[in-house]
């Protein structure tokens, strides 16, 4: 099945812009209410959704990788209020677009392979969504917007109902300045009595949503939040110490975990490497040092790639700084940051001798 899917996708992929015209045309005819889930300017040419589905369906023979991913994706889709008939419409549109492009290569065996693959994936996403007890969608009001630097802002939001998240998790967020463009953000605090969540947002170059949040969010804005996702956590009972590696705003979920640990007197030893290109990227250093001063289990190691200006900072990339001290064989390792930083750090640690099952990281992608 997977071989047939992969071979035919390889044949059709070059025609993604044309296929996705057919795909969206048919989808919005079969299920017109799906139109309002997609951005105002659907990026038809890039065929994001068709490409994503094809990528996932080609992994149905690798359930160990796929099942945890689909669990998260299915739960996350509760933010769209997706129903079974929407999955059916997407499946029909996907197969019709492929059939039109593939012509005589679209044999009954190929059709069966795609239909079965899609059904397995769609069913598993729906089951995960149905099993999740948390409210599908919440709203939260911005109570504070503070610029921490020219490209970074702290946002404190007050949800209308409690969000049942664990420190270290992240969630989808939609802001009024950019309707339908959901992005993931990680609360930087452990759950609080008053329920408020703090986000650290960095405006990335050319970024649609992050720049709008940093520059234009204001008190009173109402955000929508998806269900909490992610698997970063600290096992206080394991007897193992912890290495945390944070790049830029990747600090947020690790900061939330430290915040959570600080509620207890006795904790595993935590070595927190916090890195950025220059001193300015290490936006939360003063507060982290304050935390380390009162919590003897916490050791904060700032790491900068270039320039100076920060006493006690190590130089180089995070990957270099962490592996300089060896393989950390007795530690659990949590890595958080941009996909590039995660990849560089994890590969270097594996080469240094750290075992893959010691290392946990989000974002939760299949790459
Ligand atoms: C699990 C997870 C947790 C996250 N938590 C946070 C958080 O707490 N705070 C936060 O600020 N962001 C966080 N992000 C990143 C965030 O979700 C957005 O991807 C980011 O804000 C860019 O969105 P955008 O709409 O501004 O950029 P887009 O318009 O989507 O992209 C514009 C350009 O920027 C590039 N780009 C996208 N993301 C990044 C990035 N992270 N670094 C560098 N270049 C990028 C793209 O390749 C593209 O060229 C998290 C991401 C994940 C997957
Ligand atoms: C087997 C079924 C499906 C799979 C595996 C799947 C997977 C994905 C993935 C991985 C993305 C992220 C793509 C990216 O950011 O690059 C995505 C985006 C999206 N999906 Fe799905 N999806 C499925 C079905 C559906 C259905 C049924 C709907 C609702 C009708 C839907 C609506 C969306 C929307 C609105 C986006 C954002 C698109 C954008 O921003 O342009 N998906 N999908």
Short mmCIF file of N, CA, C and O and ligand atoms in Angstrom, two decimals, residues 170 183-186 199-202 204-211 249 252-253 338-339 362-364, ligand 1:
data_model
loop_
_atom_site.label_atom_id
_atom_site.label_comp_id
_atom_site.label_asym_id
_atom_site.label_seq_id
_atom_site.Cartn_x
_atom_site.Cartn_y
_atom_site.Cartn_z
N UNK A 170 2.45 23.21 25.03
CA UNK A 170 2.20 24.36 24.17
C UNK A 170 0.78 24.25 23.62
O UNK A 170 0.11 23.22 23.82
N UNK A 183 -1.09 29.63 15.31
CA UNK A 183 0.33 29.35 15.56
C UNK A 183 0.47 28.74 16.95
O UNK A 183 -0.32 29.03 17.83
N UNK A 184 1.54 27.93 17.13
CA UNK A 184 1.78 27.35 18.45
C UNK A 184 2.58 28.30 19.33
O UNK A 184 3.55 28.90 18.87
N UNK A 185 2.17 28.42 20.59
CA UNK A 185 2.94 29.18 21.57
C UNK A 185 2.97 28.38 22.87
O UNK A 185 2.03 27.63 23.17
N UNK A 186 4.04 28.57 23.65
CA UNK A 186 4.19 27.81 24.90
C UNK A 186 4.05 28.74 26.09
O UNK A 186 4.80 29.72 26.18
N UNK A 199 2.98 34.43 27.71
CA UNK A 199 3.68 33.97 26.51
C UNK A 199 4.83 34.92 26.20
O UNK A 199 4.70 36.13 26.40
N UNK A 200 5.93 34.37 25.71
CA UNK A 200 7.04 35.18 25.21
C UNK A 200 7.04 35.02 23.70
O UNK A 200 7.19 33.91 23.20
N UNK A 201 6.85 36.11 22.99
CA UNK A 201 6.75 35.99 21.53
C UNK A 201 7.85 36.81 20.86
O UNK A 201 8.01 38.00 21.15
N UNK A 202 8.57 36.15 19.96
CA UNK A 202 9.61 36.86 19.19
C UNK A 202 9.10 37.09 17.77
O UNK A 202 8.58 36.17 17.14
N UNK A 204 9.51 37.10 14.13
CA UNK A 204 10.50 36.56 13.19
C UNK A 204 10.40 37.35 11.88
O UNK A 204 9.34 37.90 11.56
N UNK A 205 11.50 37.42 11.14
CA UNK A 205 11.56 38.16 9.87
C UNK A 205 10.45 37.71 8.94
O UNK A 205 10.35 36.51 8.65
N UNK A 206 9.65 38.64 8.48
CA UNK A 206 8.59 38.28 7.52
C UNK A 206 7.48 37.46 8.14
O UNK A 206 6.66 36.91 7.42
N UNK A 207 7.46 37.34 9.46
CA UNK A 207 6.46 36.49 10.12
C UNK A 207 5.09 37.16 10.18
O UNK A 207 4.97 38.27 10.68
N UNK A 208 4.08 36.49 9.69
CA UNK A 208 2.74 37.07 9.66
C UNK A 208 2.19 37.29 11.06
O UNK A 208 1.66 38.34 11.39
N UNK A 209 2.26 36.25 11.87
CA UNK A 209 1.56 36.32 13.15
C UNK A 209 2.45 36.89 14.26
O UNK A 209 2.02 37.76 15.02
N UNK A 210 3.70 36.44 14.32
CA UNK A 210 4.55 36.89 15.43
C UNK A 210 4.74 38.41 15.38
O UNK A 210 4.72 39.08 16.42
N UNK A 211 4.89 38.97 14.18
CA UNK A 211 5.10 40.42 14.10
C UNK A 211 3.83 41.16 14.53
O UNK A 211 3.89 42.20 15.17
N UNK A 249 13.16 31.98 22.39
CA UNK A 249 11.88 31.83 23.10
C UNK A 249 11.54 30.36 23.37
O UNK A 249 10.54 30.06 24.02
N UNK A 252 10.55 29.33 26.87
CA UNK A 252 9.24 29.41 27.54
C UNK A 252 8.80 28.11 28.23
O UNK A 252 8.53 28.11 29.43
N UNK A 253 8.72 26.97 27.51
CA UNK A 253 8.21 25.76 28.19
C UNK A 253 9.15 25.27 29.30
O UNK A 253 8.69 24.70 30.29
N UNK A 338 14.03 26.64 17.98
CA UNK A 338 13.63 26.55 16.57
C UNK A 338 13.95 25.14 16.06
O UNK A 338 14.81 24.45 16.61
N UNK A 339 13.25 24.70 14.99
CA UNK A 339 13.53 23.37 14.45
C UNK A 339 15.02 23.20 14.13
O UNK A 339 15.60 22.14 14.38
N UNK A 362 9.94 19.06 21.65
CA UNK A 362 8.89 19.51 20.76
C UNK A 362 9.60 20.58 19.94
O UNK A 362 10.64 21.04 20.35
N UNK A 363 9.19 21.06 18.80
CA UNK A 363 7.90 20.85 18.21
C UNK A 363 7.72 19.41 17.73
O UNK A 363 8.66 18.74 17.35
N UNK A 364 6.49 19.03 17.76
CA UNK A 364 6.13 17.68 17.45
C UNK A 364 5.91 17.57 15.94
O UNK A 364 4.81 17.72 15.46
C1 LIG B 1 5.77 23.57 19.63
C2 LIG B 1 6.03 25.02 19.28
C3 LIG B 1 6.07 25.97 20.29
C4 LIG B 1 6.34 27.31 19.98
N1 LIG B 1 6.39 28.24 20.99
C5 LIG B 1 6.68 29.54 20.69
C6 LIG B 1 6.77 30.54 21.72
O1 LIG B 1 6.55 30.26 22.92
N2 LIG B 1 7.10 31.80 21.36
C7 LIG B 1 7.33 32.16 20.04
O2 LIG B 1 7.64 33.34 19.78
N3 LIG B 1 7.23 31.24 19.05
C8 LIG B 1 6.92 29.95 19.34
N4 LIG B 1 6.81 29.02 18.32
C9 LIG B 1 6.94 29.49 16.91
C10 LIG B 1 5.57 30.04 16.44
O3 LIG B 1 4.60 29.02 16.45
C11 LIG B 1 5.60 30.59 15.00
O4 LIG B 1 6.06 29.60 14.13
C12 LIG B 1 6.47 31.81 14.87
O5 LIG B 1 5.99 32.80 15.76
C13 LIG B 1 6.45 32.34 13.44
O6 LIG B 1 5.11 32.59 13.03
P1 LIG B 1 4.79 33.74 11.97
O7 LIG B 1 3.38 33.62 11.55
O8 LIG B 1 5.23 35.05 12.48
O9 LIG B 1 5.77 33.35 10.76
P2 LIG B 1 5.32 32.73 9.35
O10 LIG B 1 4.57 33.80 8.61
O11 LIG B 1 4.68 31.43 9.58
O12 LIG B 1 6.76 32.51 8.73
C14 LIG B 1 7.49 33.62 8.16
C15 LIG B 1 8.94 33.26 7.92
O13 LIG B 1 9.61 33.03 9.17
C16 LIG B 1 10.22 31.74 9.21
N5 LIG B 1 10.02 31.21 10.58
C17 LIG B 1 8.88 30.66 11.07
N6 LIG B 1 9.06 30.30 12.35
C18 LIG B 1 10.31 30.64 12.68
C19 LIG B 1 11.07 30.52 13.88
N7 LIG B 1 10.56 29.96 15.00
N8 LIG B 1 12.35 30.99 13.87
C20 LIG B 1 12.87 31.55 12.75
N9 LIG B 1 12.19 31.69 11.59
C21 LIG B 1 10.94 31.23 11.55
C22 LIG B 1 9.46 30.94 8.18
O14 LIG B 1 10.27 29.90 7.64
C23 LIG B 1 9.12 31.98 7.13
O15 LIG B 1 10.20 32.18 6.26
C24 LIG B 1 6.55 27.70 18.62
C25 LIG B 1 6.48 26.73 17.61
C26 LIG B 1 6.23 25.41 17.92
C27 LIG B 1 6.14 24.40 16.80
#
